[in-house]
Amino acid sequence: MNEQEIIDITNKVFEESFEIEKERLKPEAHIFTDLGLDSLDIVDLVAELQKSFGVSIRNEEKVRDIRTLQDVYGFISAIKKDNE
Amino acid sequence: MNYFKIFFLNLYSYTLFLVYSALFIPVLILVVLVLSIFMDRRGTMRRVRRAIGWWGRGITLIPFPLIRVCYEDRFRDNPGEPYIYVCNHRSTSDGFLMSVLPIEAVQVVNIWPFRIPVIGFFARIAGYLNVRMMSPEEFFGKALTLLNQNVSIIFFPEGTRATGKKMGNFHSAAFRLALKSRVSIVPLCITGNETIMPKGSLVLRPGTVRVRRLPAITWSEYRDLNVYKLKNRVREILGRELALMESGA
């Protein structure tokens, strides 16, 4: 899976599951302040990412470090690499 | 003249606020102590919350006529039925304005109101919920218990006061609670208070605050929506009505 595919799938998760408009999905967008997610939503985000990418996300510390959409892309990319 | 008016408004409002609270709080503590001897906890809490409503109403009346609060009720509730109120948030005074609602309710508040001497005292004894100091399980457990006791819950889902007239992003707790409890959601619009006590200032300015209560969104209307669709739907309703209110409607 290349980087663009990761970006597309992640953006689709934010669009379809979190009802966030496409125009707001910029790599530098802060997932809390710009996209409006809160700590409760992170559980849903992890579940949706697991389902969409077919991965298991267990490293909670790394999830807590996620701030921007770019961090989400990087996080998924790292998991995908670990799984290969 | 304007400076004199603002000075006079602040002088008499803050003085009366302190005097009124200094008289009201000891009486309230006494009432709570007496009630707790003769009534069960539920009965005591109901009366305590009603008394806090009176205190809040008194606070909103103190600056009259230089500051007026107009409550527009566009929805008649069923007595005894709890609701989840969702309000926009522009000013520190929003919490006091909720006393216009003729209901038993608790507010979901941030950490800082608990630290303010008088307000924190009332927030604690009324059982207000602090979403930041509780685990999600504890928060939803307490909130569901309150709704089961027919106590309504008031949310300011922006979490923090907006810096202007544009609403901030909404947190999801109110909508998760609605989906769990199937309780109707009542959107509540507040305008005018952002100029009376702007963010970052404690100086009161003359003006009119409008609180408009919109028709409830019932479980049958939102049952097919997920948390995020519901959150956006309620935010849209509030945004649309606020724009109408700003234009004088």
XYZ file of C-alpha atoms in Angstrom:
333
model
C 0.000 0.000 0.000
C 1.526 3.320 -1.028
C 1.385 6.617 0.787
C -1.388 8.072 -1.393
C -3.610 5.062 -0.720
C -3.095 5.505 3.017
C -4.034 9.181 2.714
C -7.140 8.392 0.631
C -8.417 5.663 2.946
C -7.730 7.723 6.077
C -9.515 10.743 4.605
C -12.448 8.507 3.655
C -12.674 7.377 7.311
C -12.838 11.007 8.467
C -15.373 11.898 5.773
C -17.712 8.956 6.090
C -17.479 7.963 9.739
C -16.898 11.374 11.310
C -18.928 13.482 8.856
C -16.072 15.919 8.250
C -16.101 17.814 4.943
C -13.356 16.948 2.432
C -12.115 20.562 2.282
C -11.149 20.452 5.954
C -8.993 17.350 5.570
C -5.579 18.939 5.232
C -2.439 17.136 6.482
C -1.686 19.941 8.937
C -5.239 19.919 10.367
C -5.232 19.291 14.117
C -7.627 16.445 14.793
C -8.952 18.030 18.005
C -8.979 21.772 17.381
C -9.513 21.823 13.604
C -11.500 18.658 12.958
C -13.443 18.695 16.224
C -12.699 15.223 17.545
C -12.478 14.705 21.297
C -10.966 12.046 23.536
C -14.130 9.896 23.303
C -13.967 9.989 19.508
C -10.447 8.549 19.489
C -11.849 5.137 20.418
C -14.088 5.309 17.326
C -11.185 6.529 15.211
C -8.992 3.590 16.233
C -11.844 1.139 15.526
C -12.521 2.644 12.099
C -8.830 2.679 11.152
C -8.477 -0.958 12.219
C -11.479 -1.907 10.098
C -10.451 0.107 7.036
C -6.789 -0.941 6.987
C -7.238 -4.457 8.390
C -4.671 -3.822 11.099
C -4.592 -4.214 14.843
C -3.785 -1.059 16.811
C -2.502 -1.829 20.265
C 0.179 0.767 20.935
C -1.900 3.248 22.921
C 1.034 5.541 23.666
C 1.563 6.219 19.979
C -2.165 6.870 19.530
C -1.957 9.474 22.300
C 0.823 11.256 20.408
C -1.374 11.804 17.356
C -2.169 15.479 16.885
C -2.596 16.144 13.167
C -3.977 14.293 10.184
C -0.382 13.921 8.968
C 0.365 12.093 12.253
C -2.482 9.673 11.461
C -1.027 8.980 7.986
C 2.422 8.415 9.529
C 0.988 6.220 12.263
C -0.818 3.944 9.775
C 2.207 3.887 7.490
C 4.411 2.720 10.385
C 1.931 -0.015 11.354
C 1.699 -1.194 7.763
C 5.512 -1.365 7.525
C 5.707 -3.317 10.797
C 3.158 -5.812 9.454
C 5.079 -6.410 6.200
C -22.144 59.306 29.865
C -21.410 55.838 28.510
C -18.411 55.370 30.832
C -20.516 56.533 33.744
C -23.237 54.045 32.821
C -20.731 51.153 32.631
C -19.110 52.195 35.919
C -22.495 52.449 37.628
C -23.639 49.090 36.174
C -20.521 47.297 37.420
C -20.556 48.985 40.806
C -24.136 48.125 41.669
C -24.144 44.703 39.955
C -21.021 43.367 41.659
C -21.952 44.892 45.013
C -25.434 43.413 44.894
C -24.014 40.090 43.663
C -21.758 39.867 46.717
C -24.440 40.990 49.183
C -27.094 38.733 47.644
C -24.739 35.710 47.627
C -23.545 36.432 51.175
C -27.151 36.357 52.368
C -28.334 33.526 50.144
C -25.533 31.001 50.717
C -25.846 30.661 54.524
C -29.631 30.297 54.146
C -29.134 27.667 51.460
C -26.651 25.719 53.606
C -29.115 25.804 56.485
C -31.952 24.629 54.244
C -29.792 21.757 52.897
C -28.909 20.671 56.435
C -32.534 20.753 57.605
C -33.851 19.013 54.482
C -31.238 16.269 54.691
C -32.600 15.366 58.143
C -36.220 15.084 57.043
C -36.000 14.041 53.374
C -34.289 11.402 51.301
C -31.304 12.389 49.158
C -33.375 12.660 45.970
C -35.877 15.057 47.570
C -33.077 17.136 49.076
C -31.249 17.408 45.732
C -34.449 18.435 43.923
C -34.970 21.308 46.330
C -31.299 22.281 46.347
C -31.293 22.525 42.547
C -34.492 24.578 42.637
C -32.911 26.913 45.199
C -29.814 27.272 43.019
C -32.153 28.160 40.159
C -33.594 30.975 42.297
C -30.089 32.173 43.118
C -29.201 32.154 39.404
C -32.414 33.969 38.533
C -31.612 36.599 41.139
C -28.165 37.050 39.618
C -29.649 37.585 36.155
C -32.128 40.132 37.549
C -29.564 42.208 39.490
C -28.252 44.232 36.489
C -31.784 44.980 35.221
C -32.700 47.317 33.464
C -29.240 47.963 32.010
C -28.915 44.262 31.202
C -32.101 42.483 30.202
C -32.593 38.753 29.760
C -35.367 37.708 27.348
C -36.375 34.076 27.366
C -38.263 32.848 24.281
C -39.792 29.440 24.717
C -40.588 27.859 21.358
C -41.222 24.454 22.847
C -43.449 23.226 25.618
C -41.917 20.324 27.459
C -43.720 17.428 29.092
C -43.528 17.972 32.838
C -41.453 15.307 34.510
C -39.675 14.301 31.312
C -35.913 14.908 31.242
C -34.171 16.574 28.297
C -30.649 17.036 27.043
C -30.173 20.752 26.422
C -27.516 21.722 23.901
C -26.471 25.387 23.962
C -24.002 27.586 22.144
C -21.413 29.176 24.419
C -20.208 32.770 24.131
C -19.921 34.072 27.648
C -19.096 33.197 31.256
C -22.644 34.217 32.135
C -24.191 31.325 30.140
C -24.299 29.128 33.228
C -26.386 31.714 35.114
C -28.738 32.101 32.149
C -29.746 28.467 32.443
C -31.677 29.410 35.554
C -34.401 30.761 33.230
C -35.297 27.162 32.384
C -38.243 26.013 34.497
C -36.761 22.583 35.117
C -34.584 20.595 37.475
C -31.231 20.321 35.706
C -27.522 19.938 36.159
C -24.885 21.408 33.893
C -21.868 19.718 32.383
C -19.035 22.108 33.149
C -15.310 22.502 32.718
C -12.803 22.319 35.590
C -12.532 26.071 36.199
C -16.086 26.771 37.491
C -15.440 24.302 40.306
C -12.479 26.450 41.383
C -14.429 29.733 41.629
C -15.441 30.261 45.294
C -19.230 30.842 45.142
C -19.957 29.188 41.789
C -17.799 26.155 42.597
C -19.673 25.687 45.858
C -23.044 25.628 44.088
C -21.750 23.418 41.264
C -20.554 20.852 43.816
C -23.661 20.691 45.939
C -25.939 20.572 42.876
C -24.016 17.568 41.534
C -22.841 19.247 38.323
C -20.843 16.943 36.076
C -17.262 17.570 35.126
C -16.469 15.666 31.979
C -12.718 16.333 32.292
C -12.380 14.976 35.822
C -14.327 11.757 35.238
C -13.681 8.648 33.213
C -16.182 8.173 30.350
C -17.776 5.250 32.237
C -18.250 7.326 35.387
C -19.562 10.308 33.425
C -22.136 8.351 31.416
C -23.117 6.295 34.483
C -23.873 9.429 36.514
C -25.566 11.179 33.590
C -27.851 8.206 32.899
C -28.770 7.982 36.577
C -29.723 11.675 36.569
C -31.858 11.279 33.440
C -33.575 8.275 35.009
C -34.404 10.520 37.972
C -35.971 12.993 35.470
C -33.166 15.497 35.923
C -32.308 17.265 32.665
C -28.702 17.789 31.614
C -27.360 20.989 30.063
C -24.366 20.810 27.728
C -22.220 23.492 26.132
C -20.684 21.167 23.530
C -18.166 23.742 22.293
C -16.385 23.078 25.584
C -14.955 26.555 25.749
C -16.419 29.957 24.993
C -16.347 31.023 21.342
C -14.153 34.049 20.644
C -16.718 35.630 18.320
C -20.124 34.835 16.922
C -18.926 31.743 15.059
C -19.573 28.499 16.930
C -16.626 26.256 17.669
C -16.457 22.519 17.026
C -18.781 20.376 19.101
C -17.629 17.661 21.486
C -19.592 14.454 21.231
C -20.527 13.633 24.859
C -24.049 15.173 24.680
C -24.905 13.193 21.565
C -23.444 9.934 22.854
C -25.565 10.386 25.951
C -28.665 11.062 23.835
C -28.111 7.901 21.794
C -27.564 5.862 24.956
C -30.554 7.293 26.847
C -33.002 8.016 23.959
C -33.832 11.303 25.668
C -34.996 14.240 23.499
C -32.469 16.941 22.661
C -33.467 20.593 23.041
C -31.309 23.125 21.147
C -30.940 26.365 23.057
C -29.637 29.546 21.398
C -28.045 32.377 23.362
C -27.191 35.732 21.779
C -26.210 39.175 23.043
C -24.170 38.088 26.030
C -20.908 38.141 24.078
C -20.996 41.946 24.141
C -22.200 42.192 27.738
C -19.231 40.310 29.165
C -16.753 39.642 26.327
C -14.307 36.766 26.617
C -11.349 37.728 28.797
C -13.158 40.611 30.517
C -15.088 40.871 33.766
C -16.479 44.314 32.942
C -20.225 44.267 32.351
C -21.710 46.350 29.551
C -25.367 47.254 28.996
C -27.359 45.152 26.543
C -29.993 42.489 26.009
C -29.431 38.748 26.186
C -31.820 36.494 24.283
C -32.249 32.841 25.170
C -34.367 30.933 22.646
C -35.467 27.399 23.274
C -36.170 25.452 20.060
C -38.423 22.431 19.507
C -37.055 19.176 20.871
C -35.455 16.608 18.597
C -37.017 13.344 19.700
C -35.522 9.863 19.693
C -37.692 8.872 16.723
C -36.141 11.768 14.739
C -32.511 10.958 15.502
C -32.507 7.196 16.106
C -31.001 6.436 12.672
C -28.140 8.916 13.008
C -24.706 8.128 14.357
C -23.002 10.380 16.923
C -21.295 12.512 14.290
C -24.336 12.999 12.052
C -26.405 13.911 15.110
C -23.731 16.342 16.342
C -23.625 18.065 12.927
C -27.433 18.136 12.683
C -27.811 19.886 16.063
C -24.933 22.262 15.293
C -26.611 23.205 12.010
C -29.949 23.859 13.744
C -28.266 26.085 16.323
C -26.199 27.894 13.679
C -29.229 28.577 11.513
C -31.307 29.903 14.395
C -28.448 32.023 15.754
C -28.076 33.646 12.325
C -31.821 34.410 12.357
C -31.587 35.867 15.852
C -28.600 38.015 14.879
C -30.654 39.412 12.011
C -33.376 40.411 14.452
C -35.847 37.533 13.953
